[in-house]
Coordinates of C-alpha atoms in Angstrom, one line a residue:
Chain H
M50 CA 27.8 -8.2 -22.8
G51 CA 29.3 -5.2 -24.5
G52 CA 31.4 -2.1 -23.5
K53 CA 28.9 -1.0 -20.9
H54 CA 29.3 -4.5 -19.2
S55 CA 32.9 -4.3 -18.8
L56 CA 32.6 -0.6 -17.7
G57 CA 30.1 -1.4 -15.1
M58 CA 31.9 -4.2 -13.9
S59 CA 35.3 -2.4 -13.7
R60 CA 33.6 0.4 -11.6
R61 CA 32.0 -2.3 -9.3
G62 CA 35.1 -4.1 -9.0
F63 CA 37.1 -1.0 -8.3
M64 CA 34.8 0.0 -5.7
T65 CA 34.6 -3.3 -4.1
M66 CA 38.3 -3.4 -3.9
A67 CA 38.2 0.2 -2.2
T68 CA 35.7 -0.8 0.2
G69 CA 37.2 -4.2 0.9
G70 CA 39.6 -2.8 3.6
A71 CA 36.7 -1.3 5.5
V72 CA 34.5 -4.4 5.0
A73 CA 37.3 -6.5 6.4
L74 CA 37.9 -4.3 9.3
A75 CA 34.2 -4.1 10.2
A76 CA 34.0 -8.0 10.1
S77 CA 33.8 -9.5 13.5
G78 CA 35.4 -13.0 12.9
G79 CA 35.2 -12.7 9.3
Q80 CA 37.7 -14.6 7.1
S81 CA 40.2 -13.2 4.9
A82 CA 38.7 -12.4 1.5
A83 CA 42.2 -13.0 -0.2
Q84 CA 42.1 -16.7 0.4
P85 CA 39.8 -18.3 -2.3
V86 CA 38.0 -21.3 -1.1
R87 CA 38.0 -24.4 -3.2
S88 CA 34.7 -26.0 -3.7
N89 CA 32.7 -27.8 -6.4
A90 CA 29.4 -26.9 -4.9
R91 CA 26.5 -26.0 -7.0
I92 CA 25.0 -22.7 -6.0
V93 CA 21.8 -21.3 -7.4
I94 CA 21.0 -17.7 -6.8
M95 CA 17.2 -16.9 -7.5
G96 CA 17.0 -13.3 -8.7
A97 CA 19.6 -11.0 -10.0
G98 CA 18.6 -7.7 -8.3
A99 CA 20.8 -5.7 -6.1
G100 CA 21.1 -8.8 -3.7
G101 CA 21.5 -11.6 -6.2
A102 CA 23.9 -9.8 -8.5
S103 CA 26.2 -8.6 -5.6
M104 CA 26.2 -12.1 -4.2
A105 CA 27.2 -13.5 -7.4
N106 CA 30.1 -11.1 -7.6
R107 CA 31.2 -11.9 -4.0
L108 CA 31.1 -15.7 -4.5
V109 CA 33.1 -15.5 -7.7
R110 CA 35.8 -13.7 -5.8
R111 CA 35.6 -16.0 -2.9
L112 CA 35.2 -19.5 -4.5
E113 CA 37.3 -21.6 -6.7
G114 CA 35.7 -24.3 -8.6
A115 CA 32.2 -23.6 -7.5
Q116 CA 29.2 -23.8 -10.1
I117 CA 27.3 -20.6 -9.8
T118 CA 24.0 -20.3 -11.5
V119 CA 21.9 -17.0 -11.4
I120 CA 18.3 -17.2 -12.6
D121 CA 16.3 -14.1 -13.5
G122 CA 13.9 -13.4 -16.2
R123 CA 14.1 -9.7 -16.3
A124 CA 16.6 -8.3 -18.9
E125 CA 16.5 -4.9 -17.1
H126 CA 18.1 -4.3 -13.8
W127 CA 16.2 -1.6 -11.7
Y128 CA 17.7 0.7 -9.2
Q129 CA 14.5 0.6 -7.2
P130 CA 15.4 3.2 -4.5
G131 CA 15.3 5.6 -7.5
F132 CA 11.8 5.1 -8.3
T133 CA 10.5 7.7 -5.8
L134 CA 12.8 10.4 -7.6
I135 CA 11.3 9.3 -10.9
G136 CA 7.8 9.2 -9.7
A137 CA 8.2 12.8 -8.4
G138 CA 9.6 14.0 -11.8
L139 CA 13.2 14.5 -10.5
R140 CA 14.8 11.9 -12.7
P141 CA 14.0 10.3 -16.0
A142 CA 13.1 6.6 -16.3
G143 CA 16.4 5.7 -17.5
Y144 CA 18.0 6.8 -14.2
A145 CA 16.9 3.4 -12.6
V146 CA 17.6 1.2 -15.6
T147 CA 20.7 -0.8 -16.7
K148 CA 21.0 -4.3 -18.1
T149 CA 20.9 -7.2 -15.7
T150 CA 24.0 -8.8 -17.4
D151 CA 25.8 -5.5 -16.7
W152 CA 26.1 -6.4 -13.1
L153 CA 26.9 -10.1 -13.5
P154 CA 30.4 -11.4 -13.3
Q155 CA 32.3 -13.7 -15.7
G156 CA 32.5 -17.4 -14.8
I157 CA 28.9 -18.0 -13.9
D158 CA 25.9 -19.5 -15.6
F159 CA 23.0 -16.9 -16.1
I160 CA 19.5 -18.2 -17.0
A161 CA 17.3 -15.5 -18.3
D162 CA 14.0 -17.0 -16.9
Y163 CA 12.0 -17.2 -13.7
V164 CA 11.9 -19.9 -11.1
T165 CA 8.5 -21.1 -10.8
E166 CA 9.0 -24.3 -8.7
I167 CA 11.4 -25.0 -5.9
D168 CA 11.7 -28.6 -4.5
P169 CA 13.6 -28.0 -1.2
D170 CA 13.9 -31.8 -0.5
A171 CA 15.3 -32.7 -3.8
H172 CA 17.4 -29.6 -3.9
R173 CA 16.2 -28.6 -7.3
V174 CA 14.6 -25.6 -8.9
T175 CA 12.4 -25.4 -12.0
T176 CA 12.2 -22.4 -14.3
R177 CA 9.1 -21.3 -16.2
G178 CA 10.6 -22.7 -19.5
G179 CA 10.9 -26.2 -17.8
Q180 CA 14.6 -26.1 -17.1
R181 CA 15.5 -28.1 -14.0
I182 CA 18.6 -27.0 -12.1
D183 CA 20.0 -29.0 -9.1
Y184 CA 21.7 -27.2 -6.3
D185 CA 23.7 -27.9 -3.2
Y186 CA 23.1 -24.4 -1.8
L187 CA 20.2 -22.0 -2.8
I188 CA 20.1 -18.3 -2.2
V189 CA 16.8 -16.8 -2.5
A190 CA 16.8 -13.2 -3.7
S191 CA 13.6 -13.0 -5.5
G192 CA 12.5 -9.7 -4.0
T193 CA 8.7 -8.9 -3.6
V194 CA 5.7 -9.3 -5.9
L195 CA 3.4 -6.4 -6.2
D196 CA -0.1 -7.4 -5.9
W197 CA -2.0 -4.8 -8.1
D198 CA -5.0 -7.1 -8.4
A199 CA -5.7 -6.6 -4.7
I200 CA -6.7 -2.9 -5.4
E201 CA -10.1 -3.4 -7.0
G202 CA -10.7 -1.2 -10.0
F203 CA -6.9 -0.6 -10.5
D204 CA -5.5 -1.1 -14.0
M205 CA -2.0 -0.3 -14.9
A206 CA -3.3 1.3 -18.1
L207 CA -4.9 4.0 -16.2
V208 CA -1.8 5.4 -14.7
G209 CA -1.0 8.9 -15.8
P210 CA -2.3 12.4 -15.9
E211 CA -5.6 11.6 -17.5
H212 CA -6.9 9.7 -14.5
G213 CA -4.8 11.2 -11.9
I214 CA -3.3 7.9 -10.9
S215 CA 0.3 7.2 -9.8
A216 CA 1.8 3.9 -9.2
H217 CA 5.5 4.5 -8.9
Y218 CA 6.3 1.1 -7.5
A219 CA 5.5 -0.6 -10.6
S220 CA 8.4 0.1 -13.0
P221 CA 10.6 3.0 -14.2
E222 CA 8.3 3.7 -17.1
I223 CA 5.1 3.5 -15.0
A224 CA 6.9 6.0 -12.4
E225 CA 7.6 8.5 -15.1
L226 CA 3.8 8.3 -16.2
S227 CA 3.0 8.8 -12.4
A228 CA 5.3 11.9 -12.5
R229 CA 3.1 13.3 -15.3
A230 CA 0.0 12.6 -13.1
L231 CA 1.6 14.3 -10.2
D232 CA 2.6 17.3 -12.4
R233 CA -0.8 17.8 -13.5
F234 CA -2.3 17.5 -9.9
T235 CA 0.2 20.1 -8.6
D236 CA -0.7 22.3 -11.4
M237 CA -4.6 22.1 -11.1
G238 CA -4.9 21.4 -7.3
G239 CA -7.6 19.2 -5.8
V240 CA -7.4 16.4 -3.4
G241 CA -4.4 14.0 -3.4
L242 CA -4.5 10.8 -1.6
F243 CA -1.3 9.0 -0.4
G244 CA -0.8 5.9 1.7
R245 CA 0.7 2.5 2.3
P246 CA -0.6 -1.0 2.2
A247 CA -1.1 -3.3 5.3
T248 CA 1.5 -5.7 4.2
E249 CA 5.2 -5.3 4.6
L250 CA 6.6 -3.3 1.8
K251 CA 10.0 -2.4 0.3
C252 CA 11.1 1.0 1.2
A253 CA 8.3 1.6 3.7
G254 CA 9.1 5.3 3.6
A255 CA 8.5 5.8 0.1
P256 CA 4.7 6.6 0.2
V257 CA 5.5 9.2 2.8
K258 CA 8.3 10.6 0.8
M259 CA 6.1 10.8 -2.1
C260 CA 3.5 12.8 -0.1
F261 CA 6.1 15.2 1.1
L262 CA 7.4 15.7 -2.5
A263 CA 4.1 16.4 -3.8
E264 CA 3.3 18.9 -1.2
D265 CA 6.7 20.7 -1.9
M266 CA 6.1 20.7 -5.6
A267 CA 2.7 22.5 -5.2
D268 CA 4.4 24.8 -2.8
R269 CA 7.1 25.6 -5.3
K270 CA 4.4 26.1 -8.2
G271 CA 2.4 28.4 -6.0
T272 CA -0.8 26.2 -6.2
R273 CA -0.4 24.8 -2.6
E274 CA -3.7 26.7 -1.4
R275 CA -5.6 24.9 -4.2
A276 CA -4.4 21.4 -3.2
Q277 CA -5.3 19.1 -0.2
F278 CA -3.1 16.3 0.8
I279 CA -4.2 13.2 2.9
F280 CA -1.8 10.5 4.0
N281 CA -3.5 7.2 4.8
A282 CA -1.5 5.1 7.3
Q283 CA -2.4 1.3 7.5
T284 CA -2.3 1.4 11.2
D285 CA -1.9 3.9 14.0
N286 CA 1.5 5.4 13.2
L287 CA 3.1 7.2 10.1
F288 CA 6.3 5.3 10.5
G289 CA 7.2 2.0 12.2
L290 CA 9.7 3.7 14.6
G291 CA 8.0 5.8 17.3
V292 CA 10.5 8.6 17.3
V293 CA 10.4 9.0 13.5
H294 CA 6.5 8.7 13.4
H295 CA 6.4 11.8 15.7
R296 CA 8.8 13.6 13.6
V297 CA 6.8 12.8 10.4
R298 CA 3.6 13.7 12.3
Q299 CA 5.1 17.0 13.2
F300 CA 6.1 17.8 9.5
M301 CA 2.7 16.9 8.4
E302 CA 1.0 19.1 10.7
E303 CA 3.3 21.9 10.1
R304 CA 2.6 21.7 6.4
D305 CA -1.0 21.2 6.7
I306 CA -0.8 17.6 5.3
G307 CA -3.7 15.6 6.6
Y308 CA -3.3 12.1 7.9
R309 CA -5.6 9.3 8.7
F310 CA -4.8 6.2 10.6
S311 CA -6.0 2.6 9.9
H312 CA -7.0 3.5 6.4
V313 CA -6.1 0.8 3.9
L314 CA -6.8 1.3 0.2
K315 CA -8.9 -1.3 -1.2
A316 CA -10.5 -0.1 -4.3
I317 CA -10.6 2.8 -6.7
D318 CA -13.1 4.0 -9.2
P319 CA -11.4 5.7 -11.9
A320 CA -14.6 6.9 -13.5
T321 CA -15.8 8.8 -10.5
K322 CA -12.5 9.4 -8.9
V323 CA -13.5 7.7 -5.6
A324 CA -11.1 5.7 -3.3
T325 CA -12.4 3.1 -0.9
F326 CA -10.4 2.4 2.2
A327 CA -11.0 -0.4 4.7
T328 CA -11.0 1.0 8.2
P329 CA -11.9 -0.7 11.7
Q330 CA -15.2 1.2 11.4
G331 CA -16.0 0.0 7.9
D332 CA -15.2 1.2 4.5
V333 CA -14.7 4.8 3.8
R334 CA -15.1 6.5 0.4
T335 CA -13.0 9.5 -0.5
D336 CA -13.2 11.6 -3.6
Y337 CA -9.6 12.2 -5.2
D338 CA -8.0 14.2 -7.9
F339 CA -4.8 12.3 -7.6
I340 CA -4.0 9.0 -6.0
N341 CA -0.7 7.3 -5.4
V342 CA -1.5 3.6 -5.3
V343 CA 1.0 1.5 -3.3
P344 CA -0.3 -2.2 -3.5
P345 CA 0.1 -5.0 -1.0
Q346 CA 3.4 -6.9 -1.5
R347 CA 4.1 -10.7 -1.1
A348 CA 6.7 -13.3 -1.7
A349 CA 6.8 -15.0 -5.2
P350 CA 4.3 -17.9 -5.4
A351 CA 7.2 -20.4 -5.8
I352 CA 8.4 -19.6 -2.3
R353 CA 5.0 -20.1 -0.7
E354 CA 4.1 -23.2 -2.7
A355 CA 7.4 -24.9 -1.6
G356 CA 6.6 -24.4 2.0
L357 CA 9.5 -22.1 2.5
S358 CA 7.5 -19.3 4.0
D359 CA 7.1 -18.4 7.6
P360 CA 4.1 -20.5 8.9
E361 CA 3.3 -18.0 11.7
R362 CA 4.1 -14.6 10.8
W363 CA 3.0 -12.7 7.8
V364 CA 0.9 -15.8 6.7
D365 CA -0.9 -13.7 3.8
Q366 CA 2.4 -12.5 2.5
G367 CA 4.7 -15.6 2.6
W368 CA 8.1 -14.1 3.4
L369 CA 11.1 -16.6 3.6
H370 CA 11.3 -18.3 7.0
V371 CA 14.9 -17.3 8.0
D372 CA 16.8 -17.0 11.2
R373 CA 16.9 -13.3 11.6
N374 CA 20.5 -13.1 12.5
T375 CA 22.0 -15.6 10.2
L376 CA 19.6 -15.3 7.3
R377 CA 19.5 -19.1 7.0
H378 CA 16.4 -20.9 6.4
M379 CA 14.9 -22.4 9.6
R380 CA 14.2 -25.7 8.1
Y381 CA 16.4 -26.1 5.2
P382 CA 20.0 -25.1 6.2
N383 CA 21.2 -25.2 2.6
I384 CA 18.9 -22.3 1.7
F385 CA 19.6 -18.6 2.5
G386 CA 17.6 -15.5 2.1
L387 CA 18.8 -12.1 0.7
G388 CA 17.1 -9.0 0.5
D389 CA 13.4 -8.2 0.5
I390 CA 12.2 -11.7 0.5
N391 CA 13.5 -12.3 4.0
G392 CA 10.9 -12.7 6.7
V393 CA 12.7 -10.4 9.2
P394 CA 11.2 -7.4 11.0
R395 CA 11.8 -4.0 9.7
G396 CA 13.5 -3.0 6.4
K397 CA 13.2 -4.1 3.0
T398 CA 15.6 -1.8 1.5
A399 CA 18.7 -1.8 -0.7
A400 CA 20.7 -0.6 2.4
S401 CA 19.5 -3.8 4.1
V402 CA 20.8 -5.9 1.3
K403 CA 24.2 -4.4 1.9
W404 CA 24.2 -5.8 5.3
H405 CA 22.7 -9.1 4.4
L406 CA 25.4 -9.8 1.9
P407 CA 28.3 -10.5 4.2
V408 CA 26.3 -12.4 6.6
V409 CA 24.9 -14.9 4.0
E410 CA 28.5 -15.1 2.4
D411 CA 30.0 -16.0 5.7
H412 CA 27.6 -18.7 6.7
L413 CA 27.5 -20.2 3.2
I414 CA 31.3 -20.3 2.8
A415 CA 31.8 -21.5 6.4
D416 CA 29.2 -24.3 5.9
M417 CA 31.2 -25.3 2.6
Q418 CA 34.3 -25.8 5.0
G419 CA 32.5 -27.6 7.6
L420 CA 32.6 -24.6 9.9
E421 CA 30.0 -22.4 11.6
G422 CA 29.6 -18.9 10.3
T423 CA 29.9 -16.1 12.9
R424 CA 28.5 -13.1 11.4
Q425 CA 25.1 -11.8 12.6
F426 CA 22.5 -9.6 11.0
C427 CA 21.6 -6.8 13.3
G428 CA 18.5 -5.6 11.2
Y429 CA 20.2 -2.5 9.9
T430 CA 18.2 -0.6 7.5
S431 CA 18.1 3.0 6.3
C432 CA 15.5 5.3 5.0
P433 CA 16.7 8.6 3.6
L434 CA 13.3 10.1 4.3
I435 CA 13.0 13.0 1.7
T436 CA 10.8 15.8 3.3
R437 CA 11.2 18.1 0.3
V438 CA 13.4 18.7 -2.8
G439 CA 16.6 19.8 -1.2
R440 CA 16.1 18.2 2.4
A441 CA 15.9 14.9 4.0
L442 CA 16.2 13.0 7.3
L443 CA 18.8 10.3 7.2
V444 CA 16.9 7.7 9.4
E445 CA 18.9 4.5 10.2
F446 CA 17.8 1.8 12.6
N447 CA 17.9 -1.9 13.3
F448 CA 16.0 -4.6 15.1
T449 CA 15.9 -2.5 18.3
E450 CA 13.9 0.6 18.5
N451 CA 17.1 2.5 18.5
L452 CA 18.3 4.9 15.9
H453 CA 21.6 3.9 14.2
Q454 CA 23.9 6.9 13.5
S455 CA 26.5 6.4 10.8
F456 CA 27.7 10.0 11.4
P457 CA 27.1 10.7 15.1
G458 CA 27.2 14.3 16.1
I459 CA 27.5 15.3 12.5
V460 CA 24.4 14.2 10.7
S461 CA 21.4 14.1 13.0
P462 CA 18.8 11.5 12.0
L463 CA 15.9 13.7 13.0
E464 CA 17.2 16.9 11.6
E465 CA 15.9 17.9 8.1
L466 CA 19.4 18.4 6.3
W467 CA 20.6 19.3 2.9
I468 CA 23.6 16.8 3.1
S469 CA 21.0 14.0 3.8
W470 CA 19.3 14.9 0.6
A471 CA 22.5 15.2 -1.3
M472 CA 23.4 11.7 0.1
K473 CA 20.1 10.2 -0.9
V474 CA 20.3 11.6 -4.5
F475 CA 23.8 11.3 -5.3
A476 CA 25.6 8.9 -2.8
L477 CA 23.5 6.1 -2.6
R478 CA 23.2 4.9 -6.2
P479 CA 27.0 4.6 -6.7
T480 CA 27.4 2.7 -3.5
Chain O
M186 CA 29.1 -1.9 6.8
D187 CA 27.1 1.3 6.9
M188 CA 27.3 4.7 5.5
Q189 CA 30.6 5.4 7.0
E190 CA 32.3 3.4 4.4
F191 CA 33.1 6.5 2.4
T192 CA 36.4 5.6 0.9
L193 CA 38.2 7.4 -1.9
G194 CA 36.6 5.0 -4.6
V195 CA 33.2 5.6 -3.1
M196 CA 33.9 9.4 -3.0
I197 CA 34.8 9.4 -6.8
A198 CA 31.6 7.4 -7.6
V199 CA 29.6 9.9 -5.7
F200 CA 31.1 12.9 -7.4
E201 CA 30.6 11.2 -10.8
E202 CA 27.0 10.8 -9.9
M203 CA 26.5 14.4 -8.7
F204 CA 28.3 16.1 -11.8
G205 CA 28.2 13.4 -14.4
R206 CA 31.3 11.4 -15.3
T207 CA 32.6 13.6 -18.1
L208 CA 32.0 16.9 -16.2
F209 CA 33.6 15.5 -13.0
W210 CA 36.7 14.3 -14.7
T211 CA 36.9 17.4 -16.8
M212 CA 36.8 19.5 -13.5
T213 CA 39.3 17.3 -12.0
G214 CA 41.6 17.6 -14.9
V215 CA 41.2 21.5 -15.0
A216 CA 41.9 21.7 -11.2
A217 CA 45.0 19.6 -11.7
A218 CA 46.2 21.7 -14.6
I219 CA 45.8 24.9 -12.8
T220 CA 47.6 23.6 -9.7
A221 CA 50.4 22.4 -11.9
A222 CA 50.6 25.8 -13.8
W223 CA 50.7 27.4 -10.4
I224 CA 53.6 25.3 -9.4
F225 CA 55.2 25.9 -12.7
V226 CA 55.2 29.8 -12.3
L227 CA 56.3 29.6 -8.7
I228 CA 59.3 27.5 -9.8
R229 CA 59.9 29.7 -12.8
D230 CA 59.7 33.0 -11.0
R231 CA 61.2 31.8 -7.9
H232 CA 59.1 34.1 -5.8
V233 CA 55.5 34.9 -4.9
S234 CA 54.3 38.2 -6.6
W235 CA 52.2 40.0 -3.9
R236 CA 50.8 42.3 -6.7
K237 CA 49.4 39.4 -8.6
F238 CA 48.4 37.8 -5.4
L239 CA 46.5 40.9 -4.5
L240 CA 44.3 40.6 -7.6
A241 CA 43.9 36.9 -7.0
Q242 CA 42.6 37.6 -3.5
L243 CA 40.1 40.0 -4.9
S244 CA 38.7 37.3 -7.2
M245 CA 38.2 34.8 -4.2
P246 CA 34.6 36.0 -3.3
V247 CA 33.7 35.5 -6.9
G248 CA 35.1 31.9 -6.7
A249 CA 33.3 31.2 -3.6
V250 CA 30.0 32.4 -4.7
A251 CA 30.4 30.6 -8.1
A252 CA 31.2 27.3 -6.4
V253 CA 28.3 27.4 -4.0
W254 CA 25.8 28.4 -6.9
F255 CA 27.3 25.6 -8.9
V256 CA 26.7 22.8 -6.3
L257 CA 23.3 24.0 -5.3
A258 CA 22.3 24.1 -9.1
R259 CA 23.7 20.6 -9.6
T260 CA 21.7 19.3 -6.5
G261 CA 18.4 21.2 -7.4
S262 CA 18.6 22.9 -4.2
G263 CA 19.1 26.3 -2.6
L264 CA 20.4 28.0 0.5
R265 CA 16.9 27.8 2.1
H266 CA 17.4 24.1 2.3
M267 CA 20.5 24.4 4.6
G268 CA 19.2 22.7 7.8
G269 CA 21.9 22.2 10.3
P270 CA 25.6 23.1 11.1
I271 CA 27.0 20.2 8.8
D272 CA 25.2 21.7 5.7
W273 CA 26.7 25.1 6.4
L274 CA 30.1 23.5 7.0
V275 CA 29.8 21.7 3.7
M276 CA 29.0 25.0 1.9
L277 CA 31.9 26.7 3.5
G278 CA 34.1 24.0 2.3
V279 CA 32.7 24.4 -1.2
A280 CA 33.2 28.1 -1.0
A281 CA 36.6 27.8 0.1
A282 CA 37.6 25.3 -2.5
G283 CA 36.0 27.8 -5.2
A284 CA 37.8 30.8 -3.7
V285 CA 41.2 29.1 -3.7
G286 CA 40.7 27.4 -7.1
L287 CA 39.8 30.9 -8.9
A288 CA 42.6 32.7 -7.0
L289 CA 45.1 30.1 -8.2
L290 CA 43.7 30.5 -11.8
V291 CA 43.9 34.3 -11.7
Y292 CA 47.3 34.3 -10.3
V293 CA 48.6 31.7 -12.9
V294 CA 46.9 33.6 -15.8
Q295 CA 48.7 36.8 -14.6
S296 CA 52.0 35.1 -14.4
L297 CA 51.6 33.5 -17.8
I298 CA 50.7 36.8 -19.6
W299 CA 53.1 39.1 -17.7
R300 CA 56.5 37.4 -17.2
P301 CA 58.6 39.1 -14.5
R302 CA 61.0 41.6 -16.2
A303 CA 63.9 40.8 -14.0
S304 CA 63.5 37.1 -14.1
A305 CA 66.8 36.5 -16.0
P306 CA 69.1 37.8 -13.3
Q307 CA 67.2 35.8 -10.8
R308 CA 67.9 32.4 -12.4
A309 CA 71.6 33.4 -12.8
P310 CA 73.7 32.3 -9.8
T311 CA 74.2 35.5 -7.7
A312 CA 76.2 36.5 -4.6
P313 CA 74.1 36.8 -1.5
G314 CA 74.4 40.7 -1.6
K315 CA 73.1 40.8 -5.2
E316 CA 70.3 38.6 -4.6
T317 CA 69.0 40.9 -1.9
R318 CA 69.1 43.8 -4.4
T319 CA 67.4 41.7 -7.2
Q320 CA 64.4 41.0 -4.9
V321 CA 64.0 44.8 -4.1
L322 CA 64.2 45.7 -7.9
T323 CA 61.5 43.0 -8.9
G324 CA 59.1 44.7 -6.6
A325 CA 58.2 41.6 -4.6

């Protein structure tokens, strides 16, 4: 933890102080953050991404005497909402990369390893290296696992301009290689395939954004007439929220972007550049010159093997079985879910993580005091849906089918705005 | 918590992201220095020189255009991306800031280069009648 660490933390600390007033005001029945709670509880946080790292910082400030352990094997912290920008060539790989330890506070234990086993009855996790850690409370913030093997014929080594394969979800470096593939495609033209998997996925709007950015890039380069764009939706809509689906459909029709419903990518043949889609009518094969592969996403095996997954919904994906309002596990009250791992409808986004944090913190600390937490998660998620370089829709919504508006009367969620683009590109990473 | 939590700390972080930390704080420093210099010359000269202010006003469109161009260049966008009233209002704000900023700079530079000739009598304690005459003589 060098200079960068202290710099990052001072900024985070400053910002948290700055936003603290607003958070406190927004709290309904929340407790004063100024009063540290004494506790000798052992808290294990599984994952040090946006959720895990933020929670560690919050708990260090709220608790006195608690033993907080953060477990994550990845040395790099990734700002994943930036992957779309990297994959479109608008930012370098380094834009999304910091050190995991940059974001962790002093006064916690950090184990640089992965949790491979959870025993919720014995209150114990085991790491890949064999280390066993007992807990009183477990916060699962392990994110999603990208199931690349589910796409037959796909190999990460094929990503790049040579094979016309993009896989920007994989990592910042792979996203940068994907940008080179997109750059070549928008130079040469041909058929570009885009789409999303049939599972839940983090930033469900990202495949649509990538399609729009690609079309805009070809338009800017003057190669638009040589390029064809086809978006493959996994179901009968282009976006889970009806009103936004129609807006996206309208943009696609206006910009001559083709779309197909109920087409789920199952295989690619890099040698012949043919993609195979599963459809209700059987497999459909489509030639491509460029393909943006977004794989199915699932919970980490440790979650599923421990029996912590929702037994009824998303059974092939294994998301954590939590109460959708309290984010507390349905059967193990000392386990909480944070971020993408949660089996809740709608968003797997960094925006949702921001809303999960105070809820989990409230219920966890109330439980330590023998009280009931009061905060409720409303399902908030946000998708700054980039429609071209310089424009975006700021789409926000929650468990209901209603649009949420942070700036009512000022920033319309269904209007292509420059300010929404500027917010996505400049305002979201620092906040 | 939602996107309405744009406090001062958050705004600073956003501007750091937009312009880069070094450039942002350099610009902030320059803006503060120009403002301080403007206040200094106002106190030193004890009046606003409308001749200098005229030239400063003429520079305002240049400042407005330059500021808008700079923000658009930093955000990789153009005027064709302005989509609704809020976009144009933000751009008007940027233009206004650029116009005022450059006007202050031009005024300050003139004041620092050409000190008012009759500044000495102005500073001296004067009778009310004399003060009126001095103001006329300085051509204010």
